[in-house]
CSV table of C-alpha atoms and ligand atoms in Angstrom, one decimal:
chain,number,residue,atom,x,y,z
A,1,MET,CA,36.4,34.6,0.1
A,2,GLU,CA,34.0,35.2,-2.7
A,3,ASN,CA,34.9,35.0,-6.4
A,4,PRO,CA,36.1,38.6,-7.1
A,5,PHE,CA,36.1,38.4,-10.9
A,6,ARG,CA,33.4,40.2,-12.9
A,7,PRO,CA,32.9,38.7,-16.3
A,8,THR,CA,30.0,41.1,-17.0
A,9,PHE,CA,29.9,44.1,-19.3
A,10,GLY,CA,30.0,47.4,-17.5
A,11,ARG,CA,31.1,45.9,-14.2
A,12,THR,CA,34.2,47.2,-12.5
A,13,PRO,CA,36.9,44.5,-12.2
A,14,PRO,CA,38.6,43.6,-8.9
A,15,GLU,CA,41.9,44.9,-10.3
A,16,LEU,CA,41.7,47.6,-13.0
A,17,LEU,CA,44.8,46.8,-15.1
A,18,ASP,CA,46.8,49.4,-17.1
A,19,ARG,CA,44.4,52.4,-16.8
A,20,GLY,CA,46.1,54.3,-14.0
A,21,ASP,CA,47.8,57.0,-16.1
A,22,THR,CA,44.7,57.9,-18.0
A,23,LEU,CA,42.6,58.1,-14.9
A,24,GLU,CA,45.3,60.1,-13.1
A,25,GLU,CA,45.3,62.7,-15.9
A,26,PHE,CA,41.6,62.9,-15.7
A,27,GLU,CA,41.6,63.4,-12.0
A,28,TYR,CA,44.3,66.1,-12.3
A,29,GLY,CA,42.0,67.9,-14.9
A,30,LEU,CA,39.1,67.7,-12.4
A,31,ARG,CA,41.1,69.6,-9.9
A,32,ILE,CA,41.8,72.4,-12.3
A,33,ARG,CA,38.2,72.2,-13.6
A,34,SER,CA,38.4,73.9,-16.9
A,35,GLY,CA,40.5,74.3,-20.0
A,36,VAL,CA,42.9,71.5,-19.4
A,37,LEU,CA,43.6,68.0,-20.8
A,38,GLY,CA,41.4,65.0,-20.1
A,39,LEU,CA,38.2,67.0,-19.4
A,40,VAL,CA,36.9,66.4,-22.9
A,41,SER,CA,37.8,62.9,-23.9
A,42,ILE,CA,36.7,60.2,-26.3
A,43,ILE,CA,37.3,56.7,-25.3
A,44,THR,CA,37.5,54.1,-28.1
A,45,GLY,CA,38.1,50.4,-28.4
A,46,ALA,CA,36.6,47.1,-29.3
A,47,ARG,CA,33.8,45.4,-27.4
A,48,GLY,CA,34.9,44.2,-24.0
A,49,VAL,CA,38.1,46.2,-23.8
A,50,GLY,CA,36.8,48.2,-20.9
A,51,LYS,CA,35.2,51.5,-22.2
A,52,THR,CA,32.2,51.5,-20.0
A,53,VAL,CA,34.3,50.6,-16.9
A,54,MET,CA,36.4,53.7,-17.7
A,55,LEU,CA,33.3,55.9,-17.8
A,56,ASN,CA,32.3,54.4,-14.4
A,57,GLU,CA,35.7,55.2,-13.0
A,58,ALA,CA,35.5,58.7,-14.3
A,59,GLN,CA,32.2,59.1,-12.6
A,60,ASP,CA,33.5,57.9,-9.4
A,61,LEU,CA,36.5,60.2,-9.5
A,62,ALA,CA,34.3,63.2,-10.3
A,63,GLN,CA,31.8,62.4,-7.5
A,64,GLY,CA,34.7,61.9,-5.2
A,65,GLN,CA,35.6,65.5,-5.8
A,66,GLY,CA,32.1,66.7,-5.3
A,67,TRP,CA,31.2,67.1,-9.0
A,68,ALA,CA,27.7,66.5,-10.3
A,69,VAL,CA,27.4,63.7,-12.8
A,70,ILE,CA,25.0,62.9,-15.6
A,71,SER,CA,25.4,59.6,-17.4
A,72,GLU,CA,23.6,58.7,-20.5
A,73,THR,CA,23.8,56.1,-23.2
A,74,SER,CA,23.3,57.1,-26.9
A,75,THR,CA,19.8,55.7,-27.6
A,76,ASP,CA,17.5,58.3,-29.3
A,77,GLY,CA,16.4,61.1,-27.1
A,78,PHE,CA,19.6,61.2,-25.0
A,79,LEU,CA,19.8,65.0,-25.4
A,80,THR,CA,16.4,65.6,-23.8
A,81,ARG,CA,17.1,63.1,-21.1
A,82,LEU,CA,20.4,65.0,-20.4
A,83,ALA,CA,18.6,68.3,-20.4
A,84,ASP,CA,16.0,66.9,-17.9
A,85,ALA,CA,18.8,65.6,-15.6
A,86,ALA,CA,20.4,69.1,-15.7
A,87,LEU,CA,17.0,70.6,-14.9
A,88,LEU,CA,16.6,68.4,-11.9
A,89,LEU,CA,20.1,69.1,-10.7
A,90,ASP,CA,19.5,72.8,-11.1
A,91,ASP,CA,16.3,72.5,-9.0
A,92,GLU,CA,18.1,70.5,-6.3
A,93,LEU,CA,21.0,73.0,-6.0
A,94,GLY,CA,18.8,76.1,-6.3
A,95,ASP,CA,18.1,78.1,-3.2
A,96,GLY,CA,14.4,78.5,-2.3
A,97,PRO,CA,11.6,76.1,-3.3
A,98,PRO,CA,12.0,74.4,-6.7
A,99,SER,CA,10.3,76.6,-9.1
A,100,ARG,CA,9.9,74.2,-12.0
A,101,LYS,CA,9.2,77.2,-14.2
A,102,VAL,CA,10.8,75.3,-17.0
A,103,LEU,CA,8.8,72.4,-18.4
A,104,ALA,CA,10.8,69.2,-18.5
A,105,PHE,CA,12.2,68.6,-21.9
A,106,THR,CA,10.9,65.1,-22.2
A,107,ALA,CA,7.5,66.1,-20.9
A,108,ALA,CA,7.3,68.7,-23.6
A,109,GLY,CA,7.2,65.9,-26.1
A,110,PHE,CA,10.8,65.9,-27.2
A,111,GLY,CA,11.6,62.7,-25.4
A,112,VAL,CA,12.0,60.5,-28.4
A,113,THR,CA,12.7,63.1,-31.0
A,114,THR,CA,16.4,63.4,-31.8
A,115,GLN,CA,16.6,67.2,-32.0
A,116,LEU,CA,15.6,70.1,-29.8
A,117,PRO,CA,13.9,73.0,-31.5
A,118,GLN,CA,16.0,76.1,-31.6
A,119,GLU,CA,14.5,77.8,-28.6
A,120,ARG,CA,14.7,74.8,-26.3
A,121,GLN,CA,18.3,74.3,-27.3
A,122,VAL,CA,19.0,77.8,-26.2
A,123,GLU,CA,17.1,77.1,-23.0
A,124,PHE,CA,19.2,74.0,-22.3
A,125,ARG,CA,22.4,76.0,-23.0
A,126,ASN,CA,21.4,78.7,-20.6
A,127,LEU,CA,20.1,76.4,-18.0
A,128,GLY,CA,23.3,74.4,-18.1
A,129,ALA,CA,25.4,77.6,-17.9
A,130,SER,CA,23.6,78.7,-14.7
A,131,LEU,CA,24.0,75.3,-13.2
A,132,LEU,CA,27.7,75.3,-14.1
A,133,GLN,CA,28.1,78.8,-12.6
A,134,ARG,CA,26.5,77.6,-9.4
A,135,LEU,CA,28.8,74.5,-9.3
A,136,ASP,CA,31.8,76.7,-10.1
A,137,LYS,CA,31.1,78.8,-6.9
A,138,GLN,CA,31.2,75.6,-4.9
A,139,GLY,CA,34.6,74.8,-6.5
A,140,THR,CA,33.2,71.8,-8.4
A,141,GLY,CA,31.7,71.1,-11.8
A,142,LEU,CA,29.6,68.9,-14.0
A,143,LEU,CA,30.7,65.7,-15.7
A,144,ILE,CA,28.5,64.3,-18.5
A,145,THR,CA,29.3,60.9,-19.8
A,146,LEU,CA,27.8,59.3,-23.0
A,147,ASP,CA,28.3,55.6,-23.8
A,148,GLU,CA,27.9,53.8,-27.1
A,149,VAL,CA,28.4,56.9,-29.1
A,150,GLN,CA,28.5,54.9,-32.3
A,151,ASP,CA,24.7,54.5,-32.0
A,152,ALA,CA,24.1,58.2,-31.5
A,153,ASN,CA,21.9,60.0,-33.8
A,154,ARG,CA,24.2,62.5,-35.5
A,155,ALA,CA,21.9,65.5,-35.4
A,156,GLU,CA,21.4,65.0,-31.7
A,157,LEU,CA,25.1,64.6,-31.1
A,158,LEU,CA,25.8,67.7,-33.0
A,159,GLN,CA,23.4,69.7,-30.8
A,160,LEU,CA,24.9,68.3,-27.7
A,161,ALA,CA,28.5,69.1,-28.9
A,162,ALA,CA,27.5,72.6,-29.8
A,163,VAL,CA,26.1,73.3,-26.4
A,164,ILE,CA,29.0,71.8,-24.5
A,165,GLN,CA,31.4,73.7,-26.8
A,166,HIS,CA,29.7,76.9,-25.7
A,167,TRP,CA,30.1,76.1,-22.0
A,168,VAL,CA,33.8,75.2,-22.6
A,169,ARG,CA,34.4,78.5,-24.3
A,170,ASP,CA,32.9,80.3,-21.4
A,171,GLY,CA,35.4,78.7,-19.1
A,172,LEU,CA,32.8,76.8,-17.2
A,173,PRO,CA,33.7,73.7,-15.2
A,174,ILE,CA,32.3,71.1,-17.6
A,175,SER,CA,33.8,67.7,-18.4
A,176,PHE,CA,32.5,65.5,-21.2
A,177,VAL,CA,33.7,61.9,-21.6
A,178,CYS,CA,32.1,59.6,-24.2
A,179,ALA,CA,32.9,56.1,-25.4
A,180,GLY,CA,32.3,54.1,-28.5
A,181,LEU,CA,33.6,51.7,-31.2
A,182,PRO,CA,36.7,53.2,-33.0
A,183,ALA,CA,35.6,53.1,-36.6
A,184,ALA,CA,32.3,54.8,-36.0
A,185,ILE,CA,33.9,57.5,-33.9
A,186,SER,CA,36.4,58.2,-36.7
A,187,ASP,CA,33.5,58.6,-39.0
A,188,ILE,CA,31.8,61.0,-36.7
A,189,LEU,CA,34.9,63.1,-36.3
A,190,ASN,CA,35.7,63.0,-40.0
A,191,GLU,CA,32.2,64.1,-41.0
A,192,GLY,CA,33.0,67.2,-39.0
A,193,VAL,CA,30.1,66.7,-36.8
A,194,ALA,CA,31.9,68.8,-34.2
A,195,THR,CA,35.2,70.5,-34.5
A,196,PHE,CA,35.2,70.7,-30.7
A,197,LEU,CA,35.1,66.9,-30.4
A,198,ARG,CA,37.9,66.6,-32.9
A,199,ARG,CA,40.1,68.4,-30.5
A,200,ALA,CA,39.1,66.1,-27.6
A,201,ASP,CA,41.6,63.8,-26.1
A,202,ARG,CA,41.3,60.5,-27.8
A,203,ILE,CA,41.9,57.5,-25.6
A,204,ASP,CA,42.3,54.3,-27.5
A,205,LEU,CA,42.0,51.4,-25.2
A,206,HIS,CA,43.9,48.3,-26.1
A,207,ALA,CA,44.6,44.9,-24.7
A,208,VAL,CA,46.6,45.0,-21.4
A,209,ASP,CA,50.0,43.5,-20.9
A,210,ILE,CA,50.0,39.7,-20.4
A,211,GLU,CA,52.7,40.2,-17.7
A,212,ASP,CA,50.3,42.5,-15.8
A,213,VAL,CA,47.5,39.9,-16.1
A,214,GLU,CA,49.8,37.2,-14.8
A,215,ALA,CA,50.9,39.4,-11.8
A,216,SER,CA,47.3,40.2,-11.0
A,217,TYR,CA,46.2,36.6,-11.1
A,218,THR,CA,49.1,35.5,-9.0
A,219,ARG,CA,48.4,38.1,-6.4
A,220,GLN,CA,44.7,37.4,-6.2
A,221,TYR,CA,44.9,33.6,-6.0
A,222,LYS,CA,47.7,33.8,-3.5
A,223,GLU,CA,45.7,36.1,-1.3
A,224,ALA,CA,42.9,33.5,-1.4
A,225,GLY,CA,45.3,30.8,-0.5
A,226,PHE,CA,44.9,28.8,-3.7
A,227,VAL,CA,47.9,26.8,-4.9
A,228,PHE,CA,48.4,26.4,-8.7
A,229,PRO,CA,50.9,24.2,-10.5
A,230,ASP,CA,54.0,25.8,-12.0
A,231,GLY,CA,53.4,27.8,-15.1
A,232,ALA,CA,49.6,27.9,-14.6
A,233,MET,CA,49.4,31.6,-14.1
A,234,ALA,CA,51.5,32.3,-17.2
A,235,GLU,CA,49.4,29.9,-19.2
A,236,SER,CA,46.2,31.4,-18.1
A,237,ALA,CA,47.4,35.0,-18.6
A,238,ALA,CA,48.5,34.1,-22.1
A,239,ALA,CA,45.1,32.6,-22.9
A,240,THR,CA,43.5,36.0,-22.2
A,241,LEU,CA,45.5,37.7,-24.9
A,242,GLY,CA,45.3,40.7,-22.6
A,243,TYR,CA,41.7,41.2,-23.5
A,244,PRO,CA,40.0,42.6,-20.4
A,245,PHE,CA,36.7,40.6,-20.8
A,246,LEU,CA,38.7,37.4,-21.1
A,247,VAL,CA,40.8,38.4,-18.1
A,248,GLN,CA,37.6,38.4,-16.1
A,249,LEU,CA,36.2,35.2,-17.7
A,250,ILE,CA,39.3,33.1,-17.3
A,251,GLY,CA,40.0,34.5,-13.8
A,252,TYR,CA,36.4,33.7,-12.8
A,253,PHE,CA,36.5,30.1,-14.0
A,254,LEU,CA,40.0,29.5,-12.6
A,255,TRP,CA,38.6,30.6,-9.2
A,256,ARG,CA,35.7,28.2,-9.5
A,257,GLU,CA,38.0,25.3,-10.4
A,258,ALA,CA,40.1,26.2,-7.4
A,259,GLU,CA,37.1,26.2,-5.1
A,260,LYS,CA,36.0,22.8,-6.4
A,261,SER,CA,39.5,21.3,-5.9
A,262,GLY,CA,39.7,22.5,-2.3
A,263,GLY,CA,42.5,24.9,-2.9
A,264,THR,CA,45.2,22.9,-4.6
A,265,VAL,CA,44.5,23.0,-8.3
A,266,ALA,CA,45.6,20.3,-10.8
A,267,ALA,CA,47.0,21.2,-14.2
A,268,GLU,CA,44.0,19.5,-15.7
A,269,SER,CA,41.6,21.9,-13.9
A,270,VAL,CA,43.5,24.9,-15.3
A,271,LYS,CA,43.0,23.6,-18.8
A,272,THR,CA,39.3,23.0,-18.1
A,273,ALA,CA,38.8,26.6,-16.7
A,274,ILE,CA,40.5,28.1,-19.8
A,275,HIS,CA,38.4,25.9,-22.1
A,276,ILE,CA,35.1,26.8,-20.5
A,277,ALA,CA,36.0,30.5,-20.4
A,278,LEU,CA,36.9,30.6,-24.1
A,279,LYS,CA,33.7,28.8,-25.0
A,280,ARG,CA,31.8,31.3,-22.9
A,281,ASN,CA,33.5,34.2,-24.7
A,282,ILE,CA,32.2,32.9,-28.0
A,283,ARG,CA,28.7,32.7,-26.6
A,284,MET,CA,28.8,36.1,-24.9
A,285,VAL,CA,30.9,38.2,-27.3
A,286,VAL,CA,31.6,36.5,-30.6
A,287,GLY,CA,28.1,35.1,-31.2
A,288,PRO,CA,26.2,38.4,-30.5
A,289,ALA,CA,28.8,40.3,-32.5
A,290,ILE,CA,28.2,38.3,-35.7
A,291,ALA,CA,24.5,37.7,-35.3
A,292,ARG,CA,23.6,40.4,-37.7
A,293,VAL,CA,26.3,39.9,-40.2
A,294,SER,CA,25.1,39.0,-43.7
A,295,ASN,CA,26.3,35.8,-45.5
A,296,ARG,CA,28.4,37.8,-47.9
A,297,ASP,CA,30.2,39.6,-45.1
A,298,MET,CA,30.6,36.3,-43.3
A,299,SER,CA,32.4,35.0,-46.3
A,300,TYR,CA,34.8,37.9,-46.0
A,301,LEU,CA,35.4,37.0,-42.4
A,302,ARG,CA,36.0,33.3,-43.3
A,303,ALA,CA,38.5,34.3,-45.9
A,304,MET,CA,40.3,36.3,-43.3
A,305,ALA,CA,40.3,33.4,-40.8
A,306,LEU,CA,42.6,31.4,-43.1
A,307,ASP,CA,45.4,33.7,-42.0
A,308,THR,CA,47.1,33.4,-38.6
A,309,GLY,CA,47.8,37.2,-38.3
A,310,PRO,CA,46.6,40.3,-40.1
A,311,SER,CA,45.1,39.7,-43.6
A,312,SER,CA,46.0,41.4,-46.9
A,313,THR,CA,42.8,42.9,-48.3
A,314,ALA,CA,43.9,42.0,-51.8
A,315,ALA,CA,44.4,38.4,-50.8
A,316,VAL,CA,41.0,38.2,-49.1
A,317,ALA,CA,39.3,39.6,-52.2
A,318,LYS,CA,41.1,36.9,-54.3
A,319,ARG,CA,40.1,34.2,-51.9
A,320,MET,CA,36.5,35.3,-52.1
A,321,ASP,CA,36.7,35.6,-55.8
A,322,ALA,CA,35.3,39.1,-55.5
A,323,SER,CA,36.3,42.3,-57.2
A,324,LEU,CA,38.4,44.7,-55.2
A,325,GLN,CA,35.5,47.2,-55.1
A,326,LEU,CA,33.1,44.7,-53.8
A,327,ALA,CA,35.5,43.4,-51.2
A,328,THR,CA,36.1,47.0,-50.1
A,329,ASN,CA,32.4,47.4,-49.4
A,330,TYR,CA,32.3,44.2,-47.3
A,331,ARG,CA,35.4,45.4,-45.4
A,332,ALA,CA,33.9,48.8,-44.7
A,333,ARG,CA,30.7,47.3,-43.3
A,334,LEU,CA,32.7,44.9,-41.1
A,335,ILE,CA,34.8,47.7,-39.8
A,336,GLU,CA,31.7,49.8,-39.1
A,337,ALA,CA,30.3,46.8,-37.1
A,338,GLY,CA,33.4,46.8,-35.0
A,339,LEU,CA,34.4,43.2,-36.0
A,340,ILE,CA,37.6,44.0,-37.9
A,341,GLU,CA,39.9,46.9,-38.1
A,342,PRO,CA,42.6,48.3,-40.4
A,343,ALA,CA,46.1,47.0,-39.5
A,344,GLY,CA,48.5,49.1,-41.4
A,345,ARG,CA,48.6,49.5,-45.2
A,346,GLY,CA,46.2,47.2,-47.1
A,347,GLU,CA,45.7,44.9,-44.1
A,348,VAL,CA,42.9,44.1,-41.7
A,349,LYS,CA,42.7,42.2,-38.5
A,350,PHE,CA,40.0,40.8,-36.2
A,351,SER,CA,38.9,43.2,-33.4
A,352,ILE,CA,37.4,40.5,-31.2
A,353,PRO,CA,39.4,37.7,-29.7
A,354,GLY,CA,38.1,34.3,-30.4
A,355,LEU,CA,36.5,35.4,-33.7
A,356,ARG,CA,39.1,33.8,-35.9
A,357,GLU,CA,38.9,30.5,-33.9
A,358,TYR,CA,35.2,30.5,-34.0
A,359,LEU,CA,35.2,31.0,-37.8
A,360,ARG,CA,37.7,28.2,-38.2
A,361,ASP,CA,35.8,25.8,-36.1
A,362,SER,CA,32.5,26.5,-37.7
A,363,ALA,CA,33.9,26.2,-41.2
A,364,ASN,CA,34.3,22.4,-40.8
B,401,ADP,N1,41.5,47.5,-17.1
B,401,ADP,C1,40.8,46.4,-16.9
B,401,ADP,N2,41.4,45.3,-16.2
B,401,ADP,C2,40.8,44.2,-16.0
B,401,ADP,N3,39.5,43.9,-16.4
B,401,ADP,C3,38.8,44.9,-17.0
B,401,ADP,C4,39.5,46.2,-17.3
B,401,ADP,N4,38.6,47.0,-18.0
B,401,ADP,C5,37.4,46.3,-18.1
B,401,ADP,N5,37.6,45.0,-17.5
B,401,ADP,C6,36.5,44.0,-17.6
B,401,ADP,O1,36.3,43.7,-18.9
B,401,ADP,C7,34.9,43.5,-19.2
B,401,ADP,C8,34.4,44.5,-20.2
B,401,ADP,O2,34.4,45.8,-19.7
B,401,ADP,P1,33.4,47.0,-20.4
B,401,ADP,O3,33.8,48.3,-19.8
B,401,ADP,O4,32.0,46.5,-20.2
B,401,ADP,O5,33.9,46.9,-21.9
B,401,ADP,P2,33.3,47.7,-23.1
B,401,ADP,O6,32.4,48.8,-22.6
B,401,ADP,O7,34.5,48.3,-23.8
B,401,ADP,O8,32.6,46.7,-24.0
B,401,ADP,C9,34.2,43.6,-17.8
B,401,ADP,O9,34.0,42.3,-17.3
B,401,ADP,C10,35.2,44.4,-16.9
B,401,ADP,O10,35.1,44.0,-15.6
B,402,MG,MG1,30.4,49.2,-22.9
């Protein structure tokens, strides 16, 4: 049996933990096709918590019900790419030879610009509406997914939201599911970029239950015929902190240790697997996440790392010997970067597992 774990961003795990209810609601919405919960959703959460995987799942469910799907990531020009994909779909579904009367949006030179001129925006809206009407007759619809929304150009996002809002109001079978880092999404919504998005279902993904991780590990290794020492599954599950990316990393290295040991695993090998996985997490997640953090912002993180749980912002400012105002600026930038998050009144906590440990180790 091949190692089933997938410690790679955007790759579907062998067992998708703790997401059943959300997906069920989405699937239910797909069946009704318009005007119900789940069809317009915003998925938020820290890096590695499983946002892209959820978008993939949504796509699979939609396709399974015969829906057309367009998936984009939020680099500049996503609106024109989306419009082109809709054009292509319309051509494919149309009866008669493809007319191609409408010039592709990117070919018209809007490919890298972040806004469509007024008339092309109307064109996209109408094109989409006719596509949706056609899909409606077939009893299906169109799902658009947009990943990494925190990077989206605001003007472009505003245009897209306006167009989708229009389709929604007309009762057309459209579903829009986007994903991004929580703080940036809050900003977007607060700025009033789109009232319609503010009414979207907000799905905040969090760590999964440690017990579920343990049960999942136990099941999978047992199926493979691997034998672990008592307590090894609980120890490994606890080390993941329920963080999906670590669930995959630790699962993956445990599997490798099990293969090396011929199926009966020693306690020492379990420790080795966890150790390697945690180190890899730092290289793959923590390192890249802090690569662009300035020295000043790093000193804020270091001051936080002295705590074992959430940090008081006042205490952090004091430790840094910075004014409250200055510390507030550091804090805002770090939240924006998805490295820390507010944790109740006057407190912040790390958003990425392993970050605290990394800062402590690198302080010496
Ligand atoms: N519900 C889940 N249960 C177990 N593993 C998961 C789950 N969701 C995601 N993963 C795993 O976590 C990692 C990160 O998922 P991804 O969707 O890329 O995160 P994000 O987009 O939030 O950064 C991948 O290795 C994926 O297989
Ligand atoms: Mg992602």
